[in-house]
Amino acid sequence: MLNPGQGRGPDSGVAGGSSNSDPFPAGLRVLVVDDDPTCLMILERMLRTCLYRVTKCNRAEIALSLLRKNKNGFDIVISDVHMPDMDGFKLLEHVGLEMDLPVIMMSADDSKSVVLKGVTHGAVDYLIKPVRIEALKNIWQHVVRKKRNEWNVSEHSGSVEETGQREDGDNNSSSANNEGSWRSSRKRKEEEVDEQGGDDKEDASSLKKPRVVWSVELHQQFVAAVNQLGVDKAVPKKILEMMNVPGLTRENVASHLQKYRIYLRRLGGVSQHQGNMNHSFMTGQDPSFGPLSTLNGFDLQALAAAGQLPAQSLAQLQAAGLARPPSLSKPGMSVDQRSIFSFENPKIRHGQMMNSGGGGNKQMNLLHGVPMGMEPRQFAGGGQMRVQQQQQQLSGGRAVGQNVQSSGMMMPVGGGPSMLQQQQQVMLSSSVPRRSETSSGSRVLPAAATTQSVVFNNFSSELPRNSFPLASAPGISVSYQEEVNSSDAKGGAGFGNPSYDIFNSYPQQYNNNNDWDLQNMGMVFNSHQDTTASAAFSSSSSTQRTRAEHVQNHHQQQQFPSQSLNHMNGGGSVRVKSERVAETVTCPPATTLFQEQYNQEDLMSALLKQEGLPLVDNEFDFDGYSLDNIPV
Amino acid sequence: MGKCMQGFLDEQFMELEELQDDVNPNFVEEVATLYFKDSARLINSIDQALERGSFDFNRLDNYMHQFKGSSSSIGASKVKTECTMFREYCRVGNAEGCLRTFQQVKKEHATLRKKLEHYFQASQ
């Protein structure tokens, strides 16, 4: 290009056939793995002719170690399917999981089954041997595509990476102010989730920061660490330490943890209700990952399909133990995921849809993908039990508040929507008690409970995927949990989520509790009547003060979850304007008929509470919220 | 590629020739050398497996898969055809067919080798 007369020099661009002025994709770093020396030599020559930087390797193990040593040393991997020391698909899985690089499979075998396997395992392409140079010239597209997908996914997946910015679309109502602050506060919150310290802003500005792809392997590591620490006690910092994965930040772990918690909750609910839906969930009880994997695998695929989840991650997740459907981008899949989860809480989904509409779908997938890799173990261990407890409680009626607390996982026994709520509630409750101790005290408790439920409502619409609809929003449930664990002082955990959203819409500073005061709360509530969620929150707390506290506390906490929520909603939506919340809450009339009514009541009480009126019935409120929250 | 090569080598071989340039003037010959060295090894393995008489078709098919892969890489069309036949016999578990076909494989392989040797000598 620069020197067209040079022939095959790097500048000639001849091989690439590209325009002379643009050297890209020259220099693309390719790792080619094939036990056939003849093929290897030919491929190397061809790739060099394409102006790529080639490293050849005749052993999969060597290739893996090369990749591991130079995590960022390669852009793409081309691997043969049949190799003596390791199956090409296995290598594919590893690469996807650990390095998240695009992998092209090749083989002399052109049978459909093998090609399909490549697809399902997450290969970005499948070349039939003998490979021609034309086929290699364009492999760079996979690198670009992957990067783009990852970036998009991160935006929506609620991962720590910023993405908040992109979500403006959904937040039309939020002022730029809010958005900015919301996002940053969200980020901040996320950081602070367990550390209270706005430490990491590093990612805030890195729009381009490479997303962490939670491959199956990585996720398994994560789950192992979480299990070891205890689901409720696992904090990102410790998890990160235990995982000891280079390049992984606490932020990444925190956001993933949030999703995981949501996922667990959802599992709890799902298994209860949907025996068949997620068989994996059902068997969540036992740590076997198997069934879950199928479900997860499915979701993963959906996610991948939707392009939300990097194909590789998906593949990996699946490979890890789940079915592996690494379809890269099939929006359709997400739908499935939704349905899967929606079984349990169909309403929830609907509710969630309100804001995100399509986003919900997407979100669902996203979230779905994320937790997919999670092992049900956690769920089984704690969630299940908790769920069960919850169920009993739930079935008992409203006494959710109490019961909820006992079970970490909310199992929407009552039905879709309620399930979610319950789950959330459960989550809340478990955390609530803690909070009360540390934070403002008893009041915190109820507030927390309610908040959760409220949160649920708000988010459920947004995130069909998470039983914890709120999760998407300020990550209520998740963050809640985390927050509770990590920051006892955050009484307002419950509030955090829903209120977060609500508050988000207001130009408040999220970084501090101070920002949230009763007034704000009131504003929020008043303005969004429909937002039962918010109402729920307020009503749940026994006193205004509590609420305020919660709000504030929660606010911080919410930051964390909100991120995910935002992601879920595709950005803007996460903000969860109060309006939005309202929407969610009131959605799916059919299923949430009862709940809606209930919500209204709660909303009222919430409003009343705001006014300083005594909360009528915490339990009631609590329950109400949960129901409302689940727009299923 | 002259007439003598027709049928023995397909367009893939021509692809290889196109990869050859001033910077890599002997590329094709290098590849061919590598191919014959590697394929000899494979032929050996298959021979031994067949002689054992155990007829582990899976294993045989595996070997042949590799052999076919590299043969197709250099464009050895006739060898490739025989490989395909062999694999088919493996698939149906026809030991006799495998034995017979393998003889063909070896024959074509040897023929190609000679032709290429002449070819490279001629082009030098």
PDB file of C-alpha atoms in Angstrom, chain A residues 8 35-39 41-43 45-46 49 80 82 84 107-109 129-134, chain B residues 11-12 15-16 18-21 24 27 30-31 34-35 38 62 65-66 69-70 72-74 80:
ATOM      1  CA  ARG A   8       5.225  -8.813  -1.451  1.00  0.00           C
ATOM      2  CA  ASP A  35      -0.504 -31.728  13.961  1.00  0.00           C
ATOM      3  CA  ASP A  36      -0.069 -32.186  10.239  1.00  0.00           C
ATOM      4  CA  PRO A  37       3.255 -30.624   9.396  1.00  0.00           C
ATOM      5  CA  THR A  38       2.431 -30.296   5.727  1.00  0.00           C
ATOM      6  CA  CYS A  39      -0.720 -28.375   6.428  1.00  0.00           C
ATOM      7  CA  MET A  41       3.676 -25.263   6.633  1.00  0.00           C
ATOM      8  CA  ILE A  42       1.200 -24.413   3.950  1.00  0.00           C
ATOM      9  CA  LEU A  43      -1.007 -22.458   6.301  1.00  0.00           C
ATOM     10  CA  ARG A  45       2.920 -19.603   4.184  1.00  0.00           C
ATOM     11  CA  MET A  46      -0.543 -18.568   3.242  1.00  0.00           C
ATOM     12  CA  THR A  49       1.204 -13.998   2.353  1.00  0.00           C
ATOM     13  CA  ASP A  80      -7.375 -28.356  13.288  1.00  0.00           C
ATOM     14  CA  HIS A  82      -8.312 -33.792  14.838  1.00  0.00           C
ATOM     15  CA  PRO A  84      -3.504 -36.451  18.711  1.00  0.00           C
ATOM     16  CA  SER A 107     -10.558 -30.083   9.041  1.00  0.00           C
ATOM     17  CA  ALA A 108     -10.529 -32.276   6.049  1.00  0.00           C
ATOM     18  CA  ASP A 109     -13.746 -33.590   7.481  1.00  0.00           C
ATOM     19  CA  LYS A 129      -9.219 -28.591   4.061  1.00  0.00           C
ATOM     20  CA  PRO A 130      -7.479 -28.114   1.884  1.00  0.00           C
ATOM     21  CA  VAL A 131      -7.601 -24.537   2.931  1.00  0.00           C
ATOM     22  CA  ARG A 132      -7.200 -21.979   0.265  1.00  0.00           C
ATOM     23  CA  ILE A 133      -5.652 -18.655   0.797  1.00  0.00           C
ATOM     24  CA  GLU A 134      -8.867 -16.893  -0.026  1.00  0.00           C
TER      25      GLU A 134
ATOM     26  CA  GLU B  11      -5.746 -27.036  -8.223  1.00  0.00           C
ATOM     27  CA  GLN B  12      -4.561 -27.110  -4.685  1.00  0.00           C
ATOM     28  CA  GLU B  15      -2.391 -22.708  -5.044  1.00  0.00           C
ATOM     29  CA  LEU B  16       0.840 -23.764  -3.521  1.00  0.00           C
ATOM     30  CA  GLU B  18       1.211 -19.292  -6.230  1.00  0.00           C
ATOM     31  CA  LEU B  19       2.520 -19.014  -2.760  1.00  0.00           C
ATOM     32  CA  GLN B  20       5.964 -19.395  -4.060  1.00  0.00           C
ATOM     33  CA  ASP B  21       7.788 -16.238  -4.780  1.00  0.00           C
ATOM     34  CA  ASN B  24      10.213 -18.366  -0.883  1.00  0.00           C
ATOM     35  CA  PHE B  27       8.242 -23.406  -1.155  1.00  0.00           C
ATOM     36  CA  GLU B  30       9.693 -27.926   0.645  1.00  0.00           C
ATOM     37  CA  VAL B  31       6.112 -28.696   1.196  1.00  0.00           C
ATOM     38  CA  LEU B  34       7.596 -32.540   4.145  1.00  0.00           C
ATOM     39  CA  TYR B  35       4.514 -34.271   2.863  1.00  0.00           C
ATOM     40  CA  ASP B  38       5.120 -37.324   7.032  1.00  0.00           C
ATOM     41  CA  ASN B  62      -7.947 -41.987  12.093  1.00  0.00           C
ATOM     42  CA  HIS B  65      -7.967 -39.143   7.976  1.00  0.00           C
ATOM     43  CA  GLN B  66      -4.662 -37.565   8.654  1.00  0.00           C
ATOM     44  CA  GLY B  69      -5.741 -34.307   5.025  1.00  0.00           C
ATOM     45  CA  SER B  70      -2.152 -33.772   4.158  1.00  0.00           C
ATOM     46  CA  SER B  72      -5.309 -32.952  -0.093  1.00  0.00           C
ATOM     47  CA  SER B  73      -3.211 -30.094   1.170  1.00  0.00           C
ATOM     48  CA  ILE B  74      -0.690 -30.553  -1.520  1.00  0.00           C
ATOM     49  CA  LYS B  80      -6.870 -38.472  -1.911  1.00  0.00           C
TER      50      LYS B  80
END
